[in-house]
PDB file of C-alpha atoms and ligand atoms in Angstrom:
ATOM      1  CA  MET B   1     -16.797  21.654  -4.504  1.00 77.00           C
ATOM      2  CA  THR B   2     -15.233  20.038  -1.598  1.00 87.00           C
ATOM      3  CA  ALA B   3     -11.132  20.940  -0.619  1.00 95.00           C
ATOM      4  CA  VAL B   4      -9.229  18.628  -0.801  1.00 97.00           C
ATOM      5  CA  ARG B   5      -7.793  18.786   2.551  1.00 97.00           C
ATOM      6  CA  ASN B   6     -11.045  18.611   4.547  1.00 97.00           C
ATOM      7  CA  TYR B   7     -11.603  15.608   2.917  1.00 98.00           C
ATOM      8  CA  ALA B   8      -8.159  14.518   3.742  1.00 98.00           C
ATOM      9  CA  GLU B   9      -8.372  15.517   6.987  1.00 98.00           C
ATOM     10  CA  GLN B  10     -11.668  13.289   7.183  1.00 98.00           C
ATOM     11  CA  ILE B  11     -10.103   9.951   6.627  1.00 98.00           C
ATOM     12  CA  VAL B  12      -7.144  10.263   8.361  1.00 98.00           C
ATOM     13  CA  ARG B  13      -8.108  11.914  12.211  1.00 98.00           C
ATOM     14  CA  GLY B  14     -11.995  10.502  11.472  1.00 98.00           C
ATOM     15  CA  GLU B  15     -11.571   8.095  14.181  1.00 98.00           C
ATOM     16  CA  ARG B  16     -15.042   5.498  12.820  1.00 98.00           C
ATOM     17  CA  LEU B  17     -13.356   3.102   9.864  1.00 98.00           C
ATOM     18  CA  ALA B  18     -16.814   4.252   8.084  1.00 98.00           C
ATOM     19  CA  ASP B  19     -15.032   8.552   7.956  1.00 98.00           C
ATOM     20  CA  LYS B  20     -12.512   6.494   6.109  1.00 98.00           C
ATOM     21  CA  LEU B  21     -13.846   4.537   3.764  1.00 98.00           C
ATOM     22  CA  VAL B  22     -16.170   7.541   2.495  1.00 98.00           C
ATOM     23  CA  PRO B  23     -15.465   7.701  -1.554  1.00 98.00           C
ATOM     24  CA  PRO B  24     -14.073  11.248  -2.683  1.00 98.00           C
ATOM     25  CA  PRO B  25     -16.578  13.109  -4.066  1.00 96.00           C
ATOM     26  CA  ASP B  26     -16.421  13.981  -7.726  1.00 93.00           C
ATOM     27  CA  GLY B  27     -15.203  17.823  -8.762  1.00 90.00           C
ATOM     28  CA  LEU B  28     -12.622  17.089  -5.543  1.00 95.00           C
ATOM     29  CA  GLU B  29     -10.545  21.150  -5.723  1.00 96.00           C
ATOM     30  CA  LEU B  30      -7.109  19.244  -5.170  1.00 97.00           C
ATOM     31  CA  GLU B  31      -5.101  22.659  -5.523  1.00 96.00           C
ATOM     32  CA  ASP B  32      -4.868  23.452  -1.780  1.00 96.00           C
ATOM     33  CA  ALA B  33      -2.530  26.960  -1.150  1.00 95.00           C
ATOM     34  CA  GLY B  34      -2.218  26.001   2.235  1.00 95.00           C
ATOM     35  CA  ALA B  35       1.102  25.285   4.610  1.00 97.00           C
ATOM     36  CA  PRO B  36       1.886  21.184   4.565  1.00 98.00           C
ATOM     37  CA  LEU B  37      -0.453  19.405   7.835  1.00 97.00           C
ATOM     38  CA  ARG B  38       1.829  16.649   8.109  1.00 97.00           C
ATOM     39  CA  ILE B  39      -0.571  13.982  10.814  1.00 97.00           C
ATOM     40  CA  ALA B  40       1.918  11.264  13.302  1.00 96.00           C
ATOM     41  CA  ALA B  41      -0.662   9.262  13.396  1.00 97.00           C
ATOM     42  CA  PRO B  42      -4.174   8.587  12.119  1.00 98.00           C
ATOM     43  CA  GLY B  43      -7.491   8.466  14.238  1.00 98.00           C
ATOM     44  CA  ARG B  44      -8.915   5.447  14.852  1.00 98.00           C
ATOM     45  CA  PRO B  45     -12.081   3.583  16.814  1.00 97.00           C
ATOM     46  CA  GLN B  46     -10.770   1.785  20.139  1.00 96.00           C
ATOM     47  CA  GLU B  47     -10.111  -1.211  18.363  1.00 95.00           C
ATOM     48  CA  LEU B  48      -8.042  -0.339  15.622  1.00 97.00           C
ATOM     49  CA  ARG B  49      -6.113   0.953  17.977  1.00 96.00           C
ATOM     50  CA  ILE B  50      -2.350   0.520  16.087  1.00 95.00           C
ATOM     51  CA  VAL B  51       0.031  -1.957  18.079  1.00 93.00           C
ATOM     52  CA  PRO B  52       3.443  -2.817  18.439  1.00 87.00           C
ATOM     53  CA  VAL B  53       4.526  -5.247  15.621  1.00 79.00           C
ATOM     54  CA  LYS B  54       5.045  -7.782  17.502  1.00 76.00           C
ATOM     55  CA  ARG B  55       1.355  -8.749  18.316  1.00 73.00           C
ATOM     56  CA  GLY B  56      -0.103  -8.917  15.074  1.00 69.00           C
ATOM     57  CA  ILE B  57       1.445 -12.012  14.193  1.00 73.00           C
ATOM     58  CA  VAL B  58       0.205 -12.890  10.414  1.00 79.00           C
ATOM     59  CA  PRO B  59      -0.268 -16.421   9.492  1.00 85.00           C
ATOM     60  CA  PRO B  60       2.440 -17.582   5.955  1.00 87.00           C
ATOM     61  CA  VAL B  61       0.785 -17.858   2.470  1.00 91.00           C
ATOM     62  CA  VAL B  62      -0.256 -21.697   3.393  1.00 92.00           C
ATOM     63  CA  GLY B  63      -2.329 -20.691   6.151  1.00 93.00           C
ATOM     64  CA  MET B  64      -4.750 -20.329   3.411  1.00 95.00           C
ATOM     65  CA  ARG B  65      -5.571 -24.270   4.002  1.00 95.00           C
ATOM     66  CA  ASP B  66      -6.938 -23.466   7.237  1.00 95.00           C
ATOM     67  CA  PRO B  67     -10.365 -20.828   7.093  1.00 95.00           C
ATOM     68  CA  ALA B  68      -9.384 -19.656  10.384  1.00 94.00           C
ATOM     69  CA  GLN B  69      -6.161 -18.547   8.799  1.00 95.00           C
ATOM     70  CA  ARG B  70      -7.488 -17.335   6.017  1.00 96.00           C
ATOM     71  CA  ALA B  71      -9.890 -15.198   8.163  1.00 96.00           C
ATOM     72  CA  ARG B  72      -6.732 -13.540  10.140  1.00 95.00           C
ATOM     73  CA  ILE B  73      -4.889 -13.308   6.200  1.00 96.00           C
ATOM     74  CA  LEU B  74      -7.313 -11.177   5.344  1.00 97.00           C
ATOM     75  CA  HIS B  75      -7.541  -8.996   7.970  1.00 97.00           C
ATOM     76  CA  ALA B  76      -4.032  -8.258   8.147  1.00 95.00           C
ATOM     77  CA  LEU B  77      -3.549  -8.141   4.321  1.00 96.00           C
ATOM     78  CA  ALA B  78      -7.233  -5.078   5.306  1.00 97.00           C
ATOM     79  CA  ASN B  79      -5.176  -3.683   7.691  1.00 97.00           C
ATOM     80  CA  HIS B  80      -2.244  -2.415   4.722  1.00 96.00           C
ATOM     81  CA  GLU B  81      -5.234  -1.312   2.780  1.00 98.00           C
ATOM     82  CA  LEU B  82      -6.574   1.108   5.329  1.00 98.00           C
ATOM     83  CA  GLN B  83      -3.938   2.336   5.890  1.00 97.00           C
ATOM     84  CA  ALA B  84      -2.519   3.426   2.585  1.00 98.00           C
ATOM     85  CA  ILE B  85      -6.062   4.659   2.455  1.00 98.00           C
ATOM     86  CA  GLU B  86      -5.033   6.824   5.367  1.00 98.00           C
ATOM     87  CA  LEU B  87      -1.156   7.222   3.442  1.00 98.00           C
ATOM     88  CA  PHE B  88      -2.958   8.788   0.651  1.00 98.00           C
ATOM     89  CA  ALA B  89      -4.403  10.853   2.289  1.00 98.00           C
ATOM     90  CA  TRP B  90      -2.032  12.043   4.292  1.00 98.00           C
ATOM     91  CA  ALA B  91       0.118  12.642   1.057  1.00 98.00           C
ATOM     92  CA  LEU B  92      -2.903  15.449   0.516  1.00 98.00           C
ATOM     93  CA  LEU B  93      -1.686  17.706   3.364  1.00 98.00           C
ATOM     94  CA  ALA B  94       1.835  17.303   3.047  1.00 98.00           C
ATOM     95  CA  PHE B  95       2.403  17.460   0.073  1.00 98.00           C
ATOM     96  CA  PRO B  96       0.136  20.437  -0.520  1.00 98.00           C
ATOM     97  CA  ALA B  97       2.356  21.829  -3.163  1.00 97.00           C
ATOM     98  CA  ALA B  98       2.769  18.773  -5.623  1.00 98.00           C
ATOM     99  CA  PRO B  99       2.081  18.992  -8.936  1.00 97.00           C
ATOM    100  CA  VAL B 100      -2.022  18.850  -9.317  1.00 97.00           C
ATOM    101  CA  ALA B 101      -1.482  15.175 -11.206  1.00 98.00           C
ATOM    102  CA  PHE B 102      -0.202  13.835  -8.808  1.00 98.00           C
ATOM    103  CA  ARG B 103      -2.521  14.553  -6.073  1.00 98.00           C
ATOM    104  CA  ARG B 104      -4.782  13.482  -8.887  1.00 98.00           C
ATOM    105  CA  GLY B 105      -3.526   9.965  -8.901  1.00 98.00           C
ATOM    106  CA  LEU B 106      -2.541  10.213  -5.209  1.00 98.00           C
ATOM    107  CA  VAL B 107      -6.747  10.644  -4.818  1.00 98.00           C
ATOM    108  CA  ALA B 108      -7.883   7.344  -7.538  1.00 98.00           C
ATOM    109  CA  ILE B 109      -5.824   5.251  -5.720  1.00 98.00           C
ATOM    110  CA  LEU B 110      -7.199   6.146  -2.154  1.00 98.00           C
ATOM    111  CA  ALA B 111     -10.548   4.821  -3.709  1.00 98.00           C
ATOM    112  CA  ASP B 112      -8.760   1.926  -4.838  1.00 98.00           C
ATOM    113  CA  GLU B 113      -7.203   1.314  -1.873  1.00 98.00           C
ATOM    114  CA  GLN B 114     -11.030   1.935  -0.714  1.00 98.00           C
ATOM    115  CA  ARG B 115     -12.394  -0.387  -3.211  1.00 98.00           C
ATOM    116  CA  HIS B 116      -9.511  -3.758  -2.149  1.00 98.00           C
ATOM    117  CA  PHE B 117     -10.169  -3.106   1.850  1.00 98.00           C
ATOM    118  CA  ALA B 118     -14.412  -3.646   0.868  1.00 98.00           C
ATOM    119  CA  LEU B 119     -13.843  -6.814  -1.097  1.00 98.00           C
ATOM    120  CA  TYR B 120     -10.931  -8.101   1.977  1.00 98.00           C
ATOM    121  CA  ALA B 121     -13.774  -7.431   4.619  1.00 98.00           C
ATOM    122  CA  GLU B 122     -16.523  -9.043   2.038  1.00 98.00           C
ATOM    123  CA  ARG B 123     -13.644 -12.229   1.887  1.00 98.00           C
ATOM    124  CA  MET B 124     -13.962 -12.242   5.851  1.00 97.00           C
ATOM    125  CA  ALA B 125     -17.289 -11.471   6.481  1.00 97.00           C
ATOM    126  CA  ALA B 126     -17.919 -14.893   4.476  1.00 97.00           C
ATOM    127  CA  LEU B 127     -16.029 -16.381   7.085  1.00 97.00           C
ATOM    128  CA  ALA B 128     -17.753 -15.185  10.440  1.00 97.00           C
ATOM    129  CA  THR B 129     -14.315 -12.005  10.788  1.00 97.00           C
ATOM    130  CA  ALA B 130     -15.105  -8.733  11.508  1.00 97.00           C
ATOM    131  CA  PHE B 131     -12.525  -5.783  10.692  1.00 97.00           C
ATOM    132  CA  GLY B 132     -11.275  -4.659  13.950  1.00 96.00           C
ATOM    133  CA  ASP B 133     -11.327  -8.874  15.872  1.00 96.00           C
ATOM    134  CA  HIS B 134      -7.653  -9.318  15.648  1.00 94.00           C
ATOM    135  CA  PRO B 135      -5.068  -6.422  16.389  1.00 94.00           C
ATOM    136  CA  VAL B 136      -3.540  -4.071  14.000  1.00 95.00           C
ATOM    137  CA  THR B 137       0.208  -3.106  13.480  1.00 93.00           C
ATOM    138  CA  GLY B 138       0.890   0.314  12.013  1.00 94.00           C
ATOM    139  CA  HIS B 139       3.865  -1.133   9.328  1.00 87.00           C
ATOM    140  CA  PHE B 140       2.891   1.862   6.804  1.00 90.00           C
ATOM    141  CA  TRP B 141       2.283   4.055  10.034  1.00 94.00           C
ATOM    142  CA  ASN B 142       5.944   3.293  11.249  1.00 90.00           C
ATOM    143  CA  LYS B 143       7.870   4.718   8.209  1.00 89.00           C
ATOM    144  CA  LEU B 144       6.549   8.256   8.418  1.00 92.00           C
ATOM    145  CA  ASP B 145      10.380   9.999   8.516  1.00 90.00           C
ATOM    146  CA  HIS B 146      10.624   8.021   5.236  1.00 90.00           C
ATOM    147  CA  LEU B 147       8.083  10.662   3.158  1.00 94.00           C
ATOM    148  CA  THR B 148       9.940  13.911   3.103  1.00 96.00           C
ATOM    149  CA  GLY B 149       8.625  14.352   0.120  1.00 97.00           C
ATOM    150  CA  PRO B 150       6.688  13.458  -3.238  1.00 98.00           C
ATOM    151  CA  LEU B 151       9.980  11.490  -3.842  1.00 98.00           C
ATOM    152  CA  GLU B 152      10.273   9.789  -1.169  1.00 98.00           C
ATOM    153  CA  PHE B 153       6.749   8.707  -0.791  1.00 98.00           C
ATOM    154  CA  VAL B 154       6.263   7.328  -4.328  1.00 98.00           C
ATOM    155  CA  CYS B 155      10.101   5.606  -3.510  1.00 98.00           C
ATOM    156  CA  ALA B 156       8.322   4.058  -0.729  1.00 97.00           C
ATOM    157  CA  MET B 157       5.019   3.125  -0.808  1.00 97.00           C
ATOM    158  CA  GLY B 158       4.261   2.620  -4.585  1.00 98.00           C
ATOM    159  CA  LEU B 159       7.577   1.283  -5.306  1.00 98.00           C
ATOM    160  CA  THR B 160       8.534  -0.662  -2.510  1.00 97.00           C
ATOM    161  CA  PHE B 161       5.179  -1.506  -0.806  1.00 96.00           C
ATOM    162  CA  GLU B 162       3.584  -1.926  -3.410  1.00 97.00           C
ATOM    163  CA  ASN B 163       5.642  -3.973  -5.714  1.00 98.00           C
ATOM    164  CA  ALA B 164       6.614  -6.388  -3.129  1.00 97.00           C
ATOM    165  CA  ASN B 165       2.461  -6.394  -2.800  1.00 96.00           C
ATOM    166  CA  LEU B 166       2.925  -7.484  -6.877  1.00 98.00           C
ATOM    167  CA  ASP B 167       3.924 -11.108  -5.329  1.00 97.00           C
ATOM    168  CA  PHE B 168       2.812 -11.310  -2.077  1.00 96.00           C
ATOM    169  CA  ALA B 169      -0.895 -10.629  -3.742  1.00 96.00           C
ATOM    170  CA  GLY B 170       0.330 -13.313  -6.569  1.00 97.00           C
ATOM    171  CA  ASP B 171       1.472 -16.158  -4.255  1.00 96.00           C
ATOM    172  CA  TYR B 172      -1.551 -15.626  -1.449  1.00 96.00           C
ATOM    173  CA  ALA B 173      -4.432 -15.652  -5.272  1.00 97.00           C
ATOM    174  CA  ARG B 174      -2.818 -18.767  -6.076  1.00 97.00           C
ATOM    175  CA  ALA B 175      -2.886 -20.644  -2.387  1.00 97.00           C
ATOM    176  CA  ALA B 176      -6.573 -19.187  -1.910  1.00 97.00           C
ATOM    177  CA  ARG B 177      -7.604 -21.150  -5.636  1.00 97.00           C
ATOM    178  CA  GLU B 178      -6.160 -24.051  -4.884  1.00 97.00           C
ATOM    179  CA  CYS B 179      -7.864 -24.524  -1.641  1.00 95.00           C
ATOM    180  CA  GLY B 180     -10.297 -24.108  -3.424  1.00 96.00           C
ATOM    181  CA  ASP B 181     -12.340 -20.479  -2.114  1.00 97.00           C
ATOM    182  CA  THR B 182     -11.672 -18.859  -5.608  1.00 98.00           C
ATOM    183  CA  ALA B 183     -14.008 -15.809  -4.690  1.00 98.00           C
ATOM    184  CA  THR B 184     -10.662 -15.035  -2.552  1.00 98.00           C
ATOM    185  CA  ALA B 185      -8.837 -15.907  -5.123  1.00 98.00           C
ATOM    186  CA  ASP B 186     -10.665 -13.001  -7.215  1.00 98.00           C
ATOM    187  CA  ALA B 187     -11.041 -10.649  -5.029  1.00 98.00           C
ATOM    188  CA  LEU B 188      -6.317 -11.122  -3.914  1.00 98.00           C
ATOM    189  CA  GLU B 189      -6.603 -11.042  -8.593  1.00 98.00           C
ATOM    190  CA  GLN B 190      -7.898  -7.300  -8.517  1.00 98.00           C
ATOM    191  CA  VAL B 191      -5.976  -5.987  -5.757  1.00 98.00           C
ATOM    192  CA  HIS B 192      -3.147  -7.615  -7.709  1.00 98.00           C
ATOM    193  CA  THR B 193      -4.013  -6.189 -11.232  1.00 98.00           C
ATOM    194  CA  ASP B 194      -4.396  -2.413  -9.593  1.00 98.00           C
ATOM    195  CA  GLU B 195      -0.957  -2.571  -7.963  1.00 98.00           C
ATOM    196  CA  ILE B 196       0.197  -2.884 -11.366  1.00 98.00           C
ATOM    197  CA  ALA B 197      -0.703   0.577 -11.702  1.00 98.00           C
ATOM    198  CA  HIS B 198      -0.061   1.625  -8.541  1.00 98.00           C
ATOM    199  CA  VAL B 199       2.723   1.073  -9.438  1.00 98.00           C
ATOM    200  CA  HIS B 200       2.788   2.308 -12.533  1.00 98.00           C
ATOM    201  CA  PHE B 201       1.909   6.146 -10.999  1.00 98.00           C
ATOM    202  CA  GLY B 202       5.088   5.307  -8.511  1.00 98.00           C
ATOM    203  CA  TYR B 203       7.417   5.027 -11.580  1.00 98.00           C
ATOM    204  CA  VAL B 204       6.003   7.593 -13.788  1.00 98.00           C
ATOM    205  CA  TRP B 205       6.801   9.949 -10.860  1.00 98.00           C
ATOM    206  CA  LEU B 206       9.751   8.968  -9.648  1.00 98.00           C
ATOM    207  CA  ARG B 207      10.933  10.142 -13.567  1.00 98.00           C
ATOM    208  CA  ARG B 208       9.261  13.084 -13.458  1.00 98.00           C
ATOM    209  CA  LEU B 209      10.592  13.813 -10.077  1.00 98.00           C
ATOM    210  CA  ALA B 210      14.076  13.262 -10.805  1.00 98.00           C
ATOM    211  CA  PRO B 211      14.389  12.675 -14.489  1.00 97.00           C
ATOM    212  CA  ASP B 212      17.998  13.940 -14.759  1.00 97.00           C
ATOM    213  CA  THR B 213      18.710  10.215 -12.767  1.00 97.00           C
ATOM    214  CA  GLU B 214      18.347   6.282 -13.974  1.00 98.00           C
ATOM    215  CA  PRO B 215      15.652   5.062 -12.585  1.00 98.00           C
ATOM    216  CA  PHE B 216      16.800   2.670 -10.287  1.00 98.00           C
ATOM    217  CA  GLN B 217      19.774   5.201  -9.633  1.00 98.00           C
ATOM    218  CA  ALA B 218      17.142   7.268  -8.419  1.00 98.00           C
ATOM    219  CA  TYR B 219      15.724   5.332  -6.201  1.00 98.00           C
ATOM    220  CA  LEU B 220      18.280   3.378  -4.487  1.00 98.00           C
ATOM    221  CA  ALA B 221      18.626   7.779  -3.537  1.00 98.00           C
ATOM    222  CA  HIS B 222      15.181   8.280  -1.765  1.00 97.00           C
ATOM    223  CA  VAL B 223      14.302   5.542  -0.034  1.00 97.00           C
ATOM    224  CA  GLN B 224      15.310   5.265   2.503  1.00 94.00           C
ATOM    225  CA  PHE B 225      16.617   1.899   4.914  1.00 92.00           C
ATOM    226  CA  PRO B 226      15.507  -0.259   5.760  1.00 92.00           C
ATOM    227  CA  LEU B 227      13.060   0.172   2.929  1.00 94.00           C
ATOM    228  CA  GLY B 228      14.552  -0.557  -0.749  1.00 95.00           C
ATOM    229  CA  PRO B 229      14.892  -2.943  -3.117  1.00 97.00           C
ATOM    230  CA  LYS B 230      15.454  -6.386  -0.925  1.00 97.00           C
ATOM    231  CA  ARG B 231      12.079  -4.835   0.509  1.00 96.00           C
ATOM    232  CA  ALA B 232       9.885  -4.488  -2.875  1.00 98.00           C
ATOM    233  CA  ARG B 233       9.827  -8.319  -3.301  1.00 97.00           C
ATOM    234  CA  GLY B 234       8.841 -11.385  -2.249  1.00 96.00           C
ATOM    235  CA  ALA B 235      10.718 -15.185  -2.608  1.00 95.00           C
ATOM    236  CA  ARG B 236       8.839 -16.083  -6.250  1.00 96.00           C
ATOM    237  CA  PHE B 237       9.785 -12.343  -8.543  1.00 98.00           C
ATOM    238  CA  ASP B 238       6.780 -11.433 -10.763  1.00 98.00           C
ATOM    239  CA  ARG B 239       9.008 -10.243 -13.647  1.00 98.00           C
ATOM    240  CA  GLU B 240       6.069 -10.182 -15.475  1.00 98.00           C
ATOM    241  CA  ALA B 241       3.291  -7.503 -13.482  1.00 98.00           C
ATOM    242  CA  ARG B 242       6.297  -5.645 -13.644  1.00 98.00           C
ATOM    243  CA  GLU B 243       6.634  -5.187 -17.036  1.00 98.00           C
ATOM    244  CA  ARG B 244       2.886  -4.010 -17.177  1.00 98.00           C
ATOM    245  CA  ALA B 245       3.418  -1.513 -15.104  1.00 98.00           C
ATOM    246  CA  GLY B 246       5.385   0.226 -16.805  1.00 98.00           C
ATOM    247  CA  LEU B 247       9.449  -0.634 -14.586  1.00 98.00           C
ATOM    248  CA  ASP B 248      12.048  -0.610 -17.833  1.00 98.00           C
ATOM    249  CA  ASP B 249      14.828  -3.495 -17.589  1.00 98.00           C
ATOM    250  CA  ALA B 250      17.616  -2.236 -15.919  1.00 98.00           C
ATOM    251  CA  PHE B 251      15.461  -1.410 -13.422  1.00 98.00           C
ATOM    252  CA  ILE B 252      13.107  -4.691 -13.429  1.00 98.00           C
ATOM    253  CA  ASP B 253      16.826  -7.125 -13.771  1.00 98.00           C
ATOM    254  CA  ALA B 254      18.334  -5.067 -10.666  1.00 98.00           C
ATOM    255  CA  LEU B 255      14.669  -6.075  -8.510  1.00 98.00           C
ATOM    256  CA  GLU B 256      15.464  -9.735  -9.682  1.00 98.00           C
ATOM    257  CA  ALA B 257      18.722 -10.033  -9.075  1.00 98.00           C
ATOM    258  CA  THR B 258      17.772  -8.799  -5.769  1.00 96.00           C
ATOM    259  CA  ALA B 259      18.103 -11.550  -2.004  1.00 92.00           C
ATOM    260  CA  PRO B 260      14.673 -10.344  -0.392  1.00 93.00           C
ATOM    261  CA  THR B 261      14.523  -9.399   3.151  1.00 91.00           C
ATOM    262  CA  ARG B 262      11.947  -9.466   5.823  1.00 90.00           C
ATOM    263  CA  PRO B 263      11.108  -6.589   8.198  1.00 86.00           C
ATOM    264  CA  SER B 264      13.142  -8.580  10.730  1.00 83.00           C
ATOM    265  CA  GLY B 265      15.927  -8.401   8.309  1.00 85.00           C
ATOM    266  CA  GLU B 266      15.726 -12.303   8.127  1.00 89.00           C
ATOM    267  CA  PRO B 267      16.035 -13.652   4.672  1.00 89.00           C
ATOM    268  CA  ARG B 268      13.092 -14.835   2.664  1.00 88.00           C
TER     269      ARG B 268
HETATM  270 FE1  LIG U 301      -4.538  -2.092  -1.904  1.00 74.60          FE
HETATM  271 FE1  LIG U 302      -2.047  -0.063  -3.838  1.00 74.60          FE
END
């Protein structure tokens, strides 16, 4: 039986892209009595070294119409998936004493993120682009100080980044559909569907780990600025996706009433 620590370390520290894409083996041993391990930065091949955010320019959603810009959008989305793969593995190493059911969920989501990466890589290939052709930023890796424990992890990853992706993935899917790239639209819709389950995971564990606090208040208490409600949604708000993710009405209402901001702090 493979120890989850060995598997997760290979994902985070591996210096080849292929190291990140190895699916979780059957019968992974999830219990880990070892000390927490907080890895400061991922191993990467040369072409996937993290660059400052200003060098990783991503076209806006209207860029979907132009295949060259569409490829850049897919490259940026694949980079989000790569970081999600690494950070779900990172969490397995950082939180060895977390409940086994929580750790099992991390492994399942990690495997989904690997599938998402493969979907985007396939669409990029159709547009003559390979992952690593453009610089990659470290949007999620730059937030390690937010991930102090399992509760903070689900507030940052599940209830902020993945929550916002309920809007973004839907916007991109619609834009791809409108310009006739149905294969890209299908890939994005698959990601959108899976993201609903990932947000659900975040919400379930928010409730389990903070059982005595009203969920939206618990989220506010454990998410750290600049993350928070303003970053947990896009300009268009997909209420139905949040309902399907199981968020309570008060949580959804509060998010819907929040004006979204970009990572720069500008309004969306
Ligand atoms: Fe994903
Ligand atoms: Fe996800």
